[in-house]
Tab-separated table of C-alpha atoms in Angstrom:
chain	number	residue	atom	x	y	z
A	1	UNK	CA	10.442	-17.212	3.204
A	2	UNK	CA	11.355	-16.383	-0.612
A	3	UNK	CA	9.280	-17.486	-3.368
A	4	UNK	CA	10.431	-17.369	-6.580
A	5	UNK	CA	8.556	-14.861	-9.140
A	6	UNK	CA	9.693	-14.488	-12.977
A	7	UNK	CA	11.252	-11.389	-12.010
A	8	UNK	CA	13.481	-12.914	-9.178
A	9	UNK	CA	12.239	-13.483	-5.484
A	10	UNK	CA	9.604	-11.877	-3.215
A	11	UNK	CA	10.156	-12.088	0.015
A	12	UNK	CA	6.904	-13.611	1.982
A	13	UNK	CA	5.905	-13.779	5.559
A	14	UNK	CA	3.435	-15.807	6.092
A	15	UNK	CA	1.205	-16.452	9.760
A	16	UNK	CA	-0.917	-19.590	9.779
A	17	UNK	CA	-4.474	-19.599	11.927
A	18	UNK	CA	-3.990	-21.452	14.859
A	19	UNK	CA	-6.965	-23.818	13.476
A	20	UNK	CA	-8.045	-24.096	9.984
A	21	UNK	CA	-10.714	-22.005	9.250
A	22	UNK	CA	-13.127	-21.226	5.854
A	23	UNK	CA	-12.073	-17.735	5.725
A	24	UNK	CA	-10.363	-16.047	3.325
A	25	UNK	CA	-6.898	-15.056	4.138
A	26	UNK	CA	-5.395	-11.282	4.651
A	27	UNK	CA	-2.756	-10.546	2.246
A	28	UNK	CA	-0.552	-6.609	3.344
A	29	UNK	CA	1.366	-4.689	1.115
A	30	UNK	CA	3.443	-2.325	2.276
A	31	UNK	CA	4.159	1.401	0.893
A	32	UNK	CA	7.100	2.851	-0.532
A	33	UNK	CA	10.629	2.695	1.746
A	34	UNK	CA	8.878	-0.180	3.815
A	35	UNK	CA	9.208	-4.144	3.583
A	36	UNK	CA	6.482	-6.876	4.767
A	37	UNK	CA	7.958	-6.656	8.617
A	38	UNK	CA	5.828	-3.896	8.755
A	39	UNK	CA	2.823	-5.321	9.212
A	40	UNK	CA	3.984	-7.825	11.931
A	41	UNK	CA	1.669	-6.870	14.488
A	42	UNK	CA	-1.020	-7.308	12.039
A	43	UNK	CA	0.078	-10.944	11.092
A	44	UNK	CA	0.205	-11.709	14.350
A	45	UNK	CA	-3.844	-10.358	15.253
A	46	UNK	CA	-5.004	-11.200	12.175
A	47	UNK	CA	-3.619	-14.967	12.098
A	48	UNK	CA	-6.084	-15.223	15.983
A	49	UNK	CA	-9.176	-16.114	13.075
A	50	UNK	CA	-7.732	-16.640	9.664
A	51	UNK	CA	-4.348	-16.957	7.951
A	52	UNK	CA	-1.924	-13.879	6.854
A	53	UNK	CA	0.332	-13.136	4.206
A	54	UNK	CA	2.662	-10.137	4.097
A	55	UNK	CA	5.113	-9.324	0.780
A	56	UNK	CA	8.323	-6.874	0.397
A	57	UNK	CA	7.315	-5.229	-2.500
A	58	UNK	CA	9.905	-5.742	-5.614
A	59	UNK	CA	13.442	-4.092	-4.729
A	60	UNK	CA	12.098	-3.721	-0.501
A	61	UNK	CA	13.138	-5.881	2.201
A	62	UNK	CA	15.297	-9.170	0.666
A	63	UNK	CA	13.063	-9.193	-2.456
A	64	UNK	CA	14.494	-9.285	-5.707
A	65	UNK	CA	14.991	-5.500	-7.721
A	66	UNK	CA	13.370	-5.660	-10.783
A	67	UNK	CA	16.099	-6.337	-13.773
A	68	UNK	CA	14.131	-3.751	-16.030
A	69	UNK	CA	13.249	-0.850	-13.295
A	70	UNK	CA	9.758	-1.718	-13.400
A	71	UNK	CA	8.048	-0.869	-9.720
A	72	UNK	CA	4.941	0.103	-11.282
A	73	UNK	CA	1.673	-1.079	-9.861
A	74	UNK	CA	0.845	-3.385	-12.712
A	75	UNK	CA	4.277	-5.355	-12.339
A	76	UNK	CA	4.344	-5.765	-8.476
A	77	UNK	CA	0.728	-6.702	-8.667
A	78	UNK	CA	2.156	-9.602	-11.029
A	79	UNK	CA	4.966	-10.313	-8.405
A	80	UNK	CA	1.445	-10.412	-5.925
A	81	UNK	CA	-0.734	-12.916	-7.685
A	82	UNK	CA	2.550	-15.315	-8.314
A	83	UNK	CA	3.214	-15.559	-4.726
A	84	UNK	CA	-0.534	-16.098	-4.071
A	85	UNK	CA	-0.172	-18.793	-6.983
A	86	UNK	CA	2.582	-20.211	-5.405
A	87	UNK	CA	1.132	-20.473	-2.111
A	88	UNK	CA	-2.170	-22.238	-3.569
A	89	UNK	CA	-4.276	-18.946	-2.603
A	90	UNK	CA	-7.143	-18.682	-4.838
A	91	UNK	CA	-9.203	-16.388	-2.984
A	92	UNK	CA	-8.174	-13.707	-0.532
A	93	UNK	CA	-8.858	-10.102	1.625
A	94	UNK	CA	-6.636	-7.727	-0.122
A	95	UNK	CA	-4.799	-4.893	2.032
A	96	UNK	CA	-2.747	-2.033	0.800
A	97	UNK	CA	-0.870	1.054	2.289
A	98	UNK	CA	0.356	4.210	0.560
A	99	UNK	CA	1.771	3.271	-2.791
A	100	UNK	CA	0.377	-0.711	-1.453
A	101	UNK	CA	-2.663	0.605	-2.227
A	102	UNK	CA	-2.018	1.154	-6.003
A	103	UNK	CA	-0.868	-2.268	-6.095
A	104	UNK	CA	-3.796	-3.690	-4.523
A	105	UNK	CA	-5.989	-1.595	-6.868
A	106	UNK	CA	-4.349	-2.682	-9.912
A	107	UNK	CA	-4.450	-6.132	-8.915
A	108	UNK	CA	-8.409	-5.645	-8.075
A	109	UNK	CA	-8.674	-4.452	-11.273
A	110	UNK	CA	-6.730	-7.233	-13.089
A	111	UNK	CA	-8.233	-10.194	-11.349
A	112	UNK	CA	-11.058	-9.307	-9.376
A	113	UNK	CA	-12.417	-12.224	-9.013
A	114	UNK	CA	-9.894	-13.668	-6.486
A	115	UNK	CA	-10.933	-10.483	-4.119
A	116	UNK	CA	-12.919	-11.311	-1.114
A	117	UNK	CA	-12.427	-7.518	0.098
A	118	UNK	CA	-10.041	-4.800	-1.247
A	119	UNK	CA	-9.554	-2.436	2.051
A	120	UNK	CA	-7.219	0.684	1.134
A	121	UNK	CA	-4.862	2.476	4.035
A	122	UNK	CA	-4.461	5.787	3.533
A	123	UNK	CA	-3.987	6.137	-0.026
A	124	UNK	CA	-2.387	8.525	-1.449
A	125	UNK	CA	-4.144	11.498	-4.197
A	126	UNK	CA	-4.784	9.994	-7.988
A	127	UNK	CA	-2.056	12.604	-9.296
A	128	UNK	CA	-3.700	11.495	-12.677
A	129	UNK	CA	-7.284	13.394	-11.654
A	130	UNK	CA	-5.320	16.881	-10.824
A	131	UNK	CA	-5.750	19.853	-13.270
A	132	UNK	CA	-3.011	20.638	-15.922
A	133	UNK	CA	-2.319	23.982	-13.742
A	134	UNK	CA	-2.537	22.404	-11.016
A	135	UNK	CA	-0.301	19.010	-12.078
A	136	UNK	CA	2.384	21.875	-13.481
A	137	UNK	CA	2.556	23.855	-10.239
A	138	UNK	CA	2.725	21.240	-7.606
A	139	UNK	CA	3.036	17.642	-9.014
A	140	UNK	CA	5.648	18.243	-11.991
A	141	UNK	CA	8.198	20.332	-9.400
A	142	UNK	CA	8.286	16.771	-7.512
A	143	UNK	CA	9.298	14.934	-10.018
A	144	UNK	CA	11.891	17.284	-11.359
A	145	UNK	CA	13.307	16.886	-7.917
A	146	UNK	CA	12.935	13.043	-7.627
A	147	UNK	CA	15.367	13.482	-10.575
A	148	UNK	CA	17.605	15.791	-9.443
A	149	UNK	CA	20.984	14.970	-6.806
A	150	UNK	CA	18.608	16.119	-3.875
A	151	UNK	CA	16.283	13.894	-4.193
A	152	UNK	CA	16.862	11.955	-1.059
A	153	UNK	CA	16.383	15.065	0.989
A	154	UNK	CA	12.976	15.832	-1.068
A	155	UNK	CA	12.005	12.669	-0.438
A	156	UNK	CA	12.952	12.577	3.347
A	157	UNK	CA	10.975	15.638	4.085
A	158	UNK	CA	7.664	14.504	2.094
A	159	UNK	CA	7.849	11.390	4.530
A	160	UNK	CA	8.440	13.575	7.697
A	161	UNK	CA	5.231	15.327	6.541
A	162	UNK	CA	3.180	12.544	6.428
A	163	UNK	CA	4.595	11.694	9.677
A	164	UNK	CA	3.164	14.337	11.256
A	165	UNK	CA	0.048	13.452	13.805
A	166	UNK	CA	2.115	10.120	14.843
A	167	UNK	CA	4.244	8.670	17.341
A	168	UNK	CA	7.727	9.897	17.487
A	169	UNK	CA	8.327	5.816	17.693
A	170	UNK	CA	7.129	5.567	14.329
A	171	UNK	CA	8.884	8.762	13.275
A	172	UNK	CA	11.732	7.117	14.186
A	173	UNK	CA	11.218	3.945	12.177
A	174	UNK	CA	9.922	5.002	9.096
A	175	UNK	CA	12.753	7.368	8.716
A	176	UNK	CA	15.309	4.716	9.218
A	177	UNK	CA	13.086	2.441	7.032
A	178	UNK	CA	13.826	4.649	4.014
A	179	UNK	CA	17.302	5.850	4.634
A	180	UNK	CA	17.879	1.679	4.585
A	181	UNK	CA	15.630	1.533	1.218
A	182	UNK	CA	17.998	1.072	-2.030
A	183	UNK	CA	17.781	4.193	-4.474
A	184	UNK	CA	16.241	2.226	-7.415
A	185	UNK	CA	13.585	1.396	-5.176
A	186	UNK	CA	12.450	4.311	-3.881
A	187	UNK	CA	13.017	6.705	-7.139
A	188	UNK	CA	10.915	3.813	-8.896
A	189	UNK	CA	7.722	3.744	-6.550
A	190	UNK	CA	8.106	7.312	-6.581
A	191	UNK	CA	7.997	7.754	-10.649
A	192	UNK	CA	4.923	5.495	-10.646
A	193	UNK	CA	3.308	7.488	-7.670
A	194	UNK	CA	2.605	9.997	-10.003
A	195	UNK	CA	1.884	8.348	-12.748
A	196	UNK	CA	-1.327	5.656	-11.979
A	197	UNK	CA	-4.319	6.333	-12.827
A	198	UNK	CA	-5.926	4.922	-9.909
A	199	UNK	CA	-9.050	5.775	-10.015
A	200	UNK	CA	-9.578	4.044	-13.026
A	201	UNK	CA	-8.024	1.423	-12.144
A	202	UNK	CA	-10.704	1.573	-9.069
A	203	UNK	CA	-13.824	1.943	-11.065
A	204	UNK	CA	-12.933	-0.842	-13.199
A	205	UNK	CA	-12.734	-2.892	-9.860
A	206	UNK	CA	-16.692	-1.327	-8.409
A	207	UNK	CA	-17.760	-1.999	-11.502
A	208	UNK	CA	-17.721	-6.061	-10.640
A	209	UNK	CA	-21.217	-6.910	-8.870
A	210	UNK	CA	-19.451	-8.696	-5.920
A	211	UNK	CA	-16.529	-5.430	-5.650
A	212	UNK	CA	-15.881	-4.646	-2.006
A	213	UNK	CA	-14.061	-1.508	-0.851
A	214	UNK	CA	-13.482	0.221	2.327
A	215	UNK	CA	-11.108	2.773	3.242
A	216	UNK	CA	-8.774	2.991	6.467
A	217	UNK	CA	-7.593	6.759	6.898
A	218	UNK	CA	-5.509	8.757	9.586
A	219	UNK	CA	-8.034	11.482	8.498
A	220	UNK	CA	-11.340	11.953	6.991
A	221	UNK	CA	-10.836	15.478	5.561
A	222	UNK	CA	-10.965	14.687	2.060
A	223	UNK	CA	-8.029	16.271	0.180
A	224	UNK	CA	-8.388	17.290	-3.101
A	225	UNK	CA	-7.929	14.149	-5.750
A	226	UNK	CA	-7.946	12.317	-2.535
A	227	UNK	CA	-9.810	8.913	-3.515
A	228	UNK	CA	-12.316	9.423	-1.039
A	229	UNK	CA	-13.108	12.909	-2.380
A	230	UNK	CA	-13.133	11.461	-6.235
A	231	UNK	CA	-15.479	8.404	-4.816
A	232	UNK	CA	-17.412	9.829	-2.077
A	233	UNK	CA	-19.890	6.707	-2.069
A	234	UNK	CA	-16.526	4.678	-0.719
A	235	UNK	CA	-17.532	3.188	3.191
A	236	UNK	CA	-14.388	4.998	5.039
A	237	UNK	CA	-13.300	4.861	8.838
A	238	UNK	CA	-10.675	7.340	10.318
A	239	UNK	CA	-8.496	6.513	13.312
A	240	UNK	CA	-7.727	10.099	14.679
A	241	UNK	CA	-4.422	10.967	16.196
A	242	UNK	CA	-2.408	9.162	13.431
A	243	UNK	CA	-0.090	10.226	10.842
A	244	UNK	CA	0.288	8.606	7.195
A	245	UNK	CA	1.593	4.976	9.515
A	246	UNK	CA	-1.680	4.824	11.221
A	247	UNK	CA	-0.948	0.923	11.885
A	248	UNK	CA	2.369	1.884	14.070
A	249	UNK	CA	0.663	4.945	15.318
A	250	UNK	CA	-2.243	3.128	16.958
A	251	UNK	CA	-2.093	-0.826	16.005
A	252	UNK	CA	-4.610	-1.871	18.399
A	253	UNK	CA	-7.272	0.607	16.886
A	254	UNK	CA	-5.695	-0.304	13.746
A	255	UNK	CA	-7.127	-3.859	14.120
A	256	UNK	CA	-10.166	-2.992	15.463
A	257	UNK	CA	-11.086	-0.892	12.329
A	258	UNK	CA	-9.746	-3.609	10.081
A	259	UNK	CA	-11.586	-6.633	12.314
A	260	UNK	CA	-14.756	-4.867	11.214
A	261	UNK	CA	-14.081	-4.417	7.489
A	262	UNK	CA	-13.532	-8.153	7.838
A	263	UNK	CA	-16.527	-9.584	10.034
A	264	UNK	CA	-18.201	-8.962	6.511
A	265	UNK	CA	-15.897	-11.925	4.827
């Protein structure tokens, strides 16, 4: 379905518990050059206990680009809670992936009160948190090429990198995923990629008495500015064998790890 948002329409999938139950419902947001079909086999596991909500980020899937270029977290966290308002959802599990996650964390931080849970997929590093030598060498070099005619191809091989460790199956998809993804889309999430200061963002979430956090990751070697190496204290599981897609790579361990960060909701 479509719901209309001030900024156009998001476009919603929603699974329905075969029975009505008291628990919260899951709501998945995608990463960058993805749309809300990517969590179908999610929907469908999730939706055996408890209802399911996936969106297409602003400018993914059918939903509506934003009329100002606005992708950042703070905005599509807006497009988030108006579909939730629109659906009647006061309280809910919150699930991000890759740049998902900054939207989840910025809506966290912005109403954290309608957070059962806030479970993070592989996030990526808090580019914010990175040294000015270190920002200069190998953060500002990315964005001068996210600006530049190559950008596509910069952009295509950062994804194949973060494919590595999975399934040529999901090789296969996410590439065509992103080559299907319109430019404004992609060179927007990407501008705000490096931009968000998560962890604050984060803190200002843990900082709530009832804040809930766990982390999903394809690997538990903490990178540097990595949030799990900025907030050791975060509850983490790893699903080995996975690249950056770890819920294509291995959905039924994917569930498993995500049925347990739930049981606690």
């Amino acid at each position: 379905m479509s719901i209309a948002v001030p900024q156009g329409n998001i476009q919603t999938l929603v699974a329905q518990a075969a029975q009505k139950t008291a628990l919260p419902p899951v709501v998945f947001v995608h990463g960058m050059g993805c749309a809300a079909d990517l969590w179908q086999a999610q929907l469908k596991t999730t939706a055996q206990s408890r209802d399911a909500i996936a969106i297409s980020l602003r400018g993914h899937g059918t939903s509506t680009p934003p009329p100002d270029d606005d992708y950042s977290p703070a905005a599509c966290a807006a497009d988030l809670f108006a579909v939730l308002d629109a659906l009647g959802l006061e309280h809910m599990a919150l699930v991000g992936h890759s740049y998902g996650t900054w939207v989840a964390i910025a809506a966290a931080a912005a109403q954290p009160q309608r957070l059962a849970q806030l479970i993070l997929v592989d996030p990526p590093i808090d580019c914010t948190r990175c040294p000015a030598d270190v920002y200069k060498a190998q953060i500002a070099p990315m964005q001068a090429a996210m600006l530049g005619k190559g950008w596509r191809s910069v952009l295509q091989q950062s994804f194949r990198q973060a494919l590595m460790g999975g399934t040529p199956e999901t090789h296969l998809e996410i590439l065509a995923r992103l080559d299907q993804t319109p430019e404004a889309a992609l060179r927007g999430t990407s501008r705000e990629l490096f931009t968000f200061p998560a962890v604050n963002a984060l803190d200002t979430y843990l900082a709530v008495p009832a804040a809930d956090v766990h982390l999903i990751l394809a690997d538990l070697e903490a990178r540097p500015f990595s949030l799990h190496a900025l907030r050791p204290a975060l509850p983490t599981t790893a699903i080995p064998n996975t690249g950056h897609w770890l819920m294509l790579d291995a959905p039924e361990a994917f569930a498993q790890a995500l049925n347990s960060c739930l049981a606690t909701v």
